[in-house]
Amino acid sequence: MRAYAVAMAKQFTRKEISERNTKKDAVFIIDNIVYDVTQFIDEHPGGHEVLVNVAGKDASEDFDDIGHSLDAKELMKKFKIGELVPEDHIKRQRRSLNWEDNKTENESTFVGSWKFPLVLGIVMTVLYSYLFG
Ligand code: HEM
């Protein structure tokens, strides 16, 4: 362990975590944070099997797929034991709801619509003839 790590969160490699995959030692990764849920397994409202299934693995997607409540996210802080070493981090593209999805591009604003250049042309013509006509 490097000396400066004492003040920092404990760091684990994915390989180290992969060995901790049993009900008696259940550790997994969610968003590059490492959680030890051994004590929690029998209390997990979603059942113990799901947690044992992801023990030793990266459970980020599974955790998100369930749509855990804010309470659950608060609770999981109690089980954090450290982080992944930076070399083992993965970046995930978070799913985000995009309310613009059902509109086709260029239709959402006046500036983006086909009418804009037309109106701009008329305004410029009127302005030009007013100033220089
Ligand atoms: C430390 C990590 C975790 C904590 C603290 C936690 C906590 C909870 C809590 C409090 C609930 C009740 C519902 C809610 O409040 O959202 C729940 C439900 C559930 N959890 Fe977790 N959970 C964790 C990890 C996971 C993981 C990794 C999985 C999947 C592999 C999982 C699967 C489920 C399922 C299937 C339910 C039931 C959902 C339902 O009944 O609709 N949980 N969990």
PDB file of C-alpha atoms and ligand atoms in Angstrom:
ATOM      1  CA  MET A   1       0.000   0.000   0.000  1.00  0.00           C
ATOM      2  CA  ARG A   2       1.377   3.370  -0.970  1.00  0.00           C
ATOM      3  CA  ALA A   3       1.992   5.700   1.962  1.00  0.00           C
ATOM      4  CA  TYR A   4      -0.417   8.419   0.900  1.00  0.00           C
ATOM      5  CA  ALA A   5      -3.264   5.927   0.606  1.00  0.00           C
ATOM      6  CA  VAL A   6      -3.713   6.003   4.397  1.00  0.00           C
ATOM      7  CA  ALA A   7      -5.593   9.274   4.199  1.00  0.00           C
ATOM      8  CA  MET A   8      -7.477   8.243   1.093  1.00  0.00           C
ATOM      9  CA  ALA A   9     -10.246   5.717   0.564  1.00  0.00           C
ATOM     10  CA  LYS A  10      -8.908   2.190   0.356  1.00  0.00           C
ATOM     11  CA  GLN A  11      -8.320   1.148  -3.230  1.00  0.00           C
ATOM     12  CA  PHE A  12      -9.054  -2.228  -4.789  1.00  0.00           C
ATOM     13  CA  THR A  13      -8.431  -3.795  -8.172  1.00  0.00           C
ATOM     14  CA  ARG A  14     -11.186  -5.539 -10.137  1.00  0.00           C
ATOM     15  CA  LYS A  15      -9.187  -8.756  -9.753  1.00  0.00           C
ATOM     16  CA  GLU A  16      -9.207  -8.487  -5.944  1.00  0.00           C
ATOM     17  CA  ILE A  17     -12.969  -7.923  -5.951  1.00  0.00           C
ATOM     18  CA  SER A  18     -13.603 -10.843  -8.283  1.00  0.00           C
ATOM     19  CA  GLU A  19     -12.369 -13.227  -5.571  1.00  0.00           C
ATOM     20  CA  ARG A  20     -14.898 -11.942  -3.021  1.00  0.00           C
ATOM     21  CA  ASN A  21     -17.937 -13.520  -4.596  1.00  0.00           C
ATOM     22  CA  THR A  22     -19.599 -15.620  -1.901  1.00  0.00           C
ATOM     23  CA  LYS A  23     -22.456 -15.052   0.551  1.00  0.00           C
ATOM     24  CA  LYS A  24     -19.895 -15.023   3.377  1.00  0.00           C
ATOM     25  CA  ASP A  25     -17.785 -12.404   1.642  1.00  0.00           C
ATOM     26  CA  ALA A  26     -19.914 -10.450  -0.786  1.00  0.00           C
ATOM     27  CA  VAL A  27     -18.272  -7.436  -2.341  1.00  0.00           C
ATOM     28  CA  PHE A  28     -19.227  -5.654  -5.550  1.00  0.00           C
ATOM     29  CA  ILE A  29     -18.606  -2.497  -7.525  1.00  0.00           C
ATOM     30  CA  ILE A  30     -21.141   0.206  -8.354  1.00  0.00           C
ATOM     31  CA  ASP A  31     -19.874   3.224 -10.293  1.00  0.00           C
ATOM     32  CA  ASN A  32     -16.254   2.517  -9.370  1.00  0.00           C
ATOM     33  CA  ILE A  33     -17.072   2.408  -5.646  1.00  0.00           C
ATOM     34  CA  VAL A  34     -16.560  -0.836  -3.751  1.00  0.00           C
ATOM     35  CA  TYR A  35     -19.263  -2.116  -1.371  1.00  0.00           C
ATOM     36  CA  ASP A  36     -19.115  -4.959   1.128  1.00  0.00           C
ATOM     37  CA  VAL A  37     -22.688  -6.162   1.606  1.00  0.00           C
ATOM     38  CA  THR A  38     -21.911  -9.329   3.571  1.00  0.00           C
ATOM     39  CA  GLN A  39     -23.787  -8.032   6.621  1.00  0.00           C
ATOM     40  CA  PHE A  40     -26.662  -6.703   4.535  1.00  0.00           C
ATOM     41  CA  ILE A  41     -27.341  -9.691   2.310  1.00  0.00           C
ATOM     42  CA  ASP A  42     -30.133 -11.200   4.426  1.00  0.00           C
ATOM     43  CA  GLU A  43     -31.754  -7.816   4.984  1.00  0.00           C
ATOM     44  CA  HIS A  44     -31.767  -6.690   1.356  1.00  0.00           C
ATOM     45  CA  PRO A  45     -35.409  -6.064   0.373  1.00  0.00           C
ATOM     46  CA  GLY A  46     -34.660  -7.409  -3.101  1.00  0.00           C
ATOM     47  CA  GLY A  47     -33.517 -10.745  -1.641  1.00  0.00           C
ATOM     48  CA  HIS A  48     -30.115 -12.286  -1.027  1.00  0.00           C
ATOM     49  CA  GLU A  49     -29.776 -14.189  -4.326  1.00  0.00           C
ATOM     50  CA  VAL A  50     -29.467 -11.081  -6.465  1.00  0.00           C
ATOM     51  CA  LEU A  51     -26.670  -9.735  -4.302  1.00  0.00           C
ATOM     52  CA  VAL A  52     -24.820 -13.073  -4.249  1.00  0.00           C
ATOM     53  CA  ASN A  53     -25.184 -13.224  -8.043  1.00  0.00           C
ATOM     54  CA  VAL A  54     -23.383  -9.929  -8.525  1.00  0.00           C
ATOM     55  CA  ALA A  55     -20.827 -10.475  -5.743  1.00  0.00           C
ATOM     56  CA  GLY A  56     -17.330 -10.152  -7.136  1.00  0.00           C
ATOM     57  CA  LYS A  57     -18.633  -8.258 -10.157  1.00  0.00           C
ATOM     58  CA  ASP A  58     -19.516  -4.811 -11.379  1.00  0.00           C
ATOM     59  CA  ALA A  59     -23.158  -4.335 -10.384  1.00  0.00           C
ATOM     60  CA  SER A  60     -23.564  -0.780 -11.739  1.00  0.00           C
ATOM     61  CA  GLU A  61     -26.010  -1.697 -14.503  1.00  0.00           C
ATOM     62  CA  ASP A  62     -28.016  -4.128 -12.353  1.00  0.00           C
ATOM     63  CA  PHE A  63     -28.300  -1.588  -9.569  1.00  0.00           C
ATOM     64  CA  ASP A  64     -29.565   1.089 -11.972  1.00  0.00           C
ATOM     65  CA  ASP A  65     -31.931  -1.243 -13.784  1.00  0.00           C
ATOM     66  CA  ILE A  66     -33.875  -1.789 -10.564  1.00  0.00           C
ATOM     67  CA  GLY A  67     -34.358   1.948 -10.139  1.00  0.00           C
ATOM     68  CA  HIS A  68     -33.355   1.945  -6.483  1.00  0.00           C
ATOM     69  CA  SER A  69     -34.885   4.656  -4.297  1.00  0.00           C
ATOM     70  CA  LEU A  70     -32.980   7.560  -2.764  1.00  0.00           C
ATOM     71  CA  ASP A  71     -33.275   5.761   0.563  1.00  0.00           C
ATOM     72  CA  ALA A  72     -31.482   2.768  -0.937  1.00  0.00           C
ATOM     73  CA  LYS A  73     -28.750   5.053  -2.282  1.00  0.00           C
ATOM     74  CA  GLU A  74     -28.372   6.644   1.145  1.00  0.00           C
ATOM     75  CA  LEU A  75     -28.236   3.210   2.776  1.00  0.00           C
ATOM     76  CA  MET A  76     -25.550   1.902   0.434  1.00  0.00           C
ATOM     77  CA  LYS A  77     -23.091   4.523   1.733  1.00  0.00           C
ATOM     78  CA  LYS A  78     -22.922   2.448   4.934  1.00  0.00           C
ATOM     79  CA  PHE A  79     -21.446  -0.451   2.975  1.00  0.00           C
ATOM     80  CA  LYS A  80     -18.778   1.448   1.081  1.00  0.00           C
ATOM     81  CA  ILE A  81     -15.339   0.040   1.847  1.00  0.00           C
ATOM     82  CA  GLY A  82     -13.328   1.868  -0.781  1.00  0.00           C
ATOM     83  CA  GLU A  83     -12.839   2.603  -4.434  1.00  0.00           C
ATOM     84  CA  LEU A  84     -11.390   0.996  -7.509  1.00  0.00           C
ATOM     85  CA  VAL A  85      -7.837   1.857  -8.455  1.00  0.00           C
ATOM     86  CA  PRO A  86      -8.065   4.560 -11.161  1.00  0.00           C
ATOM     87  CA  GLU A  87      -6.637   2.164 -13.800  1.00  0.00           C
ATOM     88  CA  ASP A  88      -9.699  -0.079 -13.379  1.00  0.00           C
ATOM     89  CA  HIS A  89     -12.298   2.684 -13.614  1.00  0.00           C
ATOM     90  CA  ILE A  90     -14.822   2.524 -16.384  1.00  0.00           C
ATOM     91  CA  LYS A  91     -16.829   5.451 -17.631  1.00  0.00           C
ATOM     92  CA  ARG A  92     -20.467   4.757 -18.115  1.00  0.00           C
ATOM     93  CA  GLN A  93     -22.836   6.654 -20.320  1.00  0.00           C
ATOM     94  CA  ARG A  94     -25.655   7.416 -17.956  1.00  0.00           C
ATOM     95  CA  ARG A  95     -29.052   7.005 -19.435  1.00  0.00           C
ATOM     96  CA  SER A  96     -30.773  10.353 -19.470  1.00  0.00           C
ATOM     97  CA  LEU A  97     -34.307  11.210 -20.322  1.00  0.00           C
ATOM     98  CA  ASN A  98     -34.409  13.620 -23.183  1.00  0.00           C
ATOM     99  CA  TRP A  99     -37.688  15.429 -23.489  1.00  0.00           C
ATOM    100  CA  GLU A 100     -36.736  16.723 -26.937  1.00  0.00           C
ATOM    101  CA  ASP A 101     -36.651  13.168 -28.281  1.00  0.00           C
ATOM    102  CA  ASN A 102     -40.135  13.213 -29.742  1.00  0.00           C
ATOM    103  CA  LYS A 103     -39.493  16.354 -31.761  1.00  0.00           C
ATOM    104  CA  THR A 104     -37.624  16.236 -35.007  1.00  0.00           C
ATOM    105  CA  GLU A 105     -34.627  18.472 -35.247  1.00  0.00           C
ATOM    106  CA  ASN A 106     -35.206  21.988 -36.577  1.00  0.00           C
ATOM    107  CA  GLU A 107     -38.828  21.957 -35.589  1.00  0.00           C
ATOM    108  CA  SER A 108     -38.383  22.768 -31.972  1.00  0.00           C
ATOM    109  CA  THR A 109     -37.592  26.483 -32.281  1.00  0.00           C
ATOM    110  CA  PHE A 110     -38.498  29.264 -34.644  1.00  0.00           C
ATOM    111  CA  VAL A 111     -34.828  30.036 -35.300  1.00  0.00           C
ATOM    112  CA  GLY A 112     -34.291  26.430 -36.416  1.00  0.00           C
ATOM    113  CA  SER A 113     -37.375  26.263 -38.634  1.00  0.00           C
ATOM    114  CA  TRP A 114     -37.615  26.903 -42.389  1.00  0.00           C
ATOM    115  CA  LYS A 115     -39.612  30.098 -41.727  1.00  0.00           C
ATOM    116  CA  PHE A 116     -36.704  31.860 -40.116  1.00  0.00           C
ATOM    117  CA  PRO A 117     -34.578  32.517 -43.260  1.00  0.00           C
ATOM    118  CA  LEU A 118     -37.731  33.567 -45.122  1.00  0.00           C
ATOM    119  CA  VAL A 119     -38.735  36.115 -42.490  1.00  0.00           C
ATOM    120  CA  LEU A 120     -35.132  37.282 -42.177  1.00  0.00           C
ATOM    121  CA  GLY A 121     -35.004  37.822 -45.977  1.00  0.00           C
ATOM    122  CA  ILE A 122     -38.196  39.903 -45.969  1.00  0.00           C
ATOM    123  CA  VAL A 123     -37.006  41.988 -43.032  1.00  0.00           C
ATOM    124  CA  MET A 124     -33.642  42.621 -44.702  1.00  0.00           C
ATOM    125  CA  THR A 125     -35.311  43.599 -48.010  1.00  0.00           C
ATOM    126  CA  VAL A 126     -37.658  46.042 -46.294  1.00  0.00           C
ATOM    127  CA  LEU A 127     -34.814  47.458 -44.226  1.00  0.00           C
ATOM    128  CA  TYR A 128     -32.552  47.803 -47.270  1.00  0.00           C
ATOM    129  CA  SER A 129     -35.157  49.618 -49.364  1.00  0.00           C
ATOM    130  CA  TYR A 130     -36.041  51.830 -46.388  1.00  0.00           C
ATOM    131  CA  LEU A 131     -32.412  52.833 -45.760  1.00  0.00           C
ATOM    132  CA  PHE A 132     -31.089  53.046 -49.316  1.00  0.00           C
ATOM    133  CA  GLY A 133     -34.230  53.274 -51.450  1.00  0.00           C
TER     134      GLY A 133
HETATM  135  C1  HEM B   1     -25.364  -1.657  -1.369  1.00  0.00           C
HETATM  136  C2  HEM B   1     -26.147  -1.865  -2.412  1.00  0.00           C
HETATM  137  C3  HEM B   1     -27.656  -1.997  -2.337  1.00  0.00           C
HETATM  138  C4  HEM B   1     -28.538  -1.481  -1.421  1.00  0.00           C
HETATM  139  C5  HEM B   1     -28.228  -0.615  -0.194  1.00  0.00           C
HETATM  140  C6  HEM B   1     -29.862  -1.895  -1.839  1.00  0.00           C
HETATM  141  C7  HEM B   1     -31.026  -1.557  -1.163  1.00  0.00           C
HETATM  142  C8  HEM B   1     -32.296  -1.858  -1.598  1.00  0.00           C
HETATM  143  C9  HEM B   1     -33.521  -1.337  -1.031  1.00  0.00           C
HETATM  144  C10 HEM B   1     -33.598  -0.381   0.178  1.00  0.00           C
HETATM  145  C11 HEM B   1     -34.549  -1.861  -1.735  1.00  0.00           C
HETATM  146  C12 HEM B   1     -36.057  -1.579  -1.533  1.00  0.00           C
HETATM  147  C13 HEM B   1     -36.580  -0.706  -2.654  1.00  0.00           C
HETATM  148  C14 HEM B   1     -35.894   0.663  -2.729  1.00  0.00           C
HETATM  149  O1  HEM B   1     -35.852   1.360  -1.687  1.00  0.00           O
HETATM  150  O2  HEM B   1     -35.421   1.013  -3.807  1.00  0.00           O
HETATM  151  C15 HEM B   1     -33.988  -2.732  -2.748  1.00  0.00           C
HETATM  152  C16 HEM B   1     -34.720  -3.471  -3.660  1.00  0.00           C
HETATM  153  C17 HEM B   1     -34.190  -4.273  -4.627  1.00  0.00           C
HETATM  154  N1  HEM B   1     -32.854  -4.389  -4.944  1.00  0.00           N
HETATM  155 FE1  HEM B   1     -31.333  -3.548  -3.941  1.00  0.00          FE
HETATM  156  N2  HEM B   1     -29.773  -2.664  -2.961  1.00  0.00           N
HETATM  157  C18 HEM B   1     -28.451  -2.755  -3.299  1.00  0.00           C
HETATM  158  C19 HEM B   1     -27.913  -3.424  -4.370  1.00  0.00           C
HETATM  159  C20 HEM B   1     -28.643  -4.140  -5.290  1.00  0.00           C
HETATM  160  C21 HEM B   1     -28.086  -4.807  -6.448  1.00  0.00           C
HETATM  161  C22 HEM B   1     -26.622  -4.776  -6.848  1.00  0.00           C
HETATM  162  C23 HEM B   1     -29.139  -5.426  -7.081  1.00  0.00           C
HETATM  163  C24 HEM B   1     -29.140  -6.255  -8.329  1.00  0.00           C
HETATM  164  C25 HEM B   1     -28.188  -7.047  -8.673  1.00  0.00           C
HETATM  165  C26 HEM B   1     -30.335  -5.162  -6.329  1.00  0.00           C
HETATM  166  C27 HEM B   1     -31.583  -5.630  -6.632  1.00  0.00           C
HETATM  167  C28 HEM B   1     -32.751  -5.267  -5.992  1.00  0.00           C
HETATM  168  C29 HEM B   1     -34.060  -5.766  -6.361  1.00  0.00           C
HETATM  169  C30 HEM B   1     -34.378  -6.781  -7.462  1.00  0.00           C
HETATM  170  C31 HEM B   1     -34.959  -5.128  -5.507  1.00  0.00           C
HETATM  171  C32 HEM B   1     -36.466  -5.317  -5.473  1.00  0.00           C
HETATM  172  C33 HEM B   1     -37.155  -4.273  -6.325  1.00  0.00           C
HETATM  173  C34 HEM B   1     -38.655  -4.428  -6.250  1.00  0.00           C
HETATM  174  O3  HEM B   1     -39.155  -5.116  -5.375  1.00  0.00           O
HETATM  175  O4  HEM B   1     -39.313  -3.796  -7.097  1.00  0.00           O
HETATM  176  N3  HEM B   1     -29.991  -4.356  -5.251  1.00  0.00           N
HETATM  177  N4  HEM B   1     -32.616  -2.704  -2.665  1.00  0.00           N
END
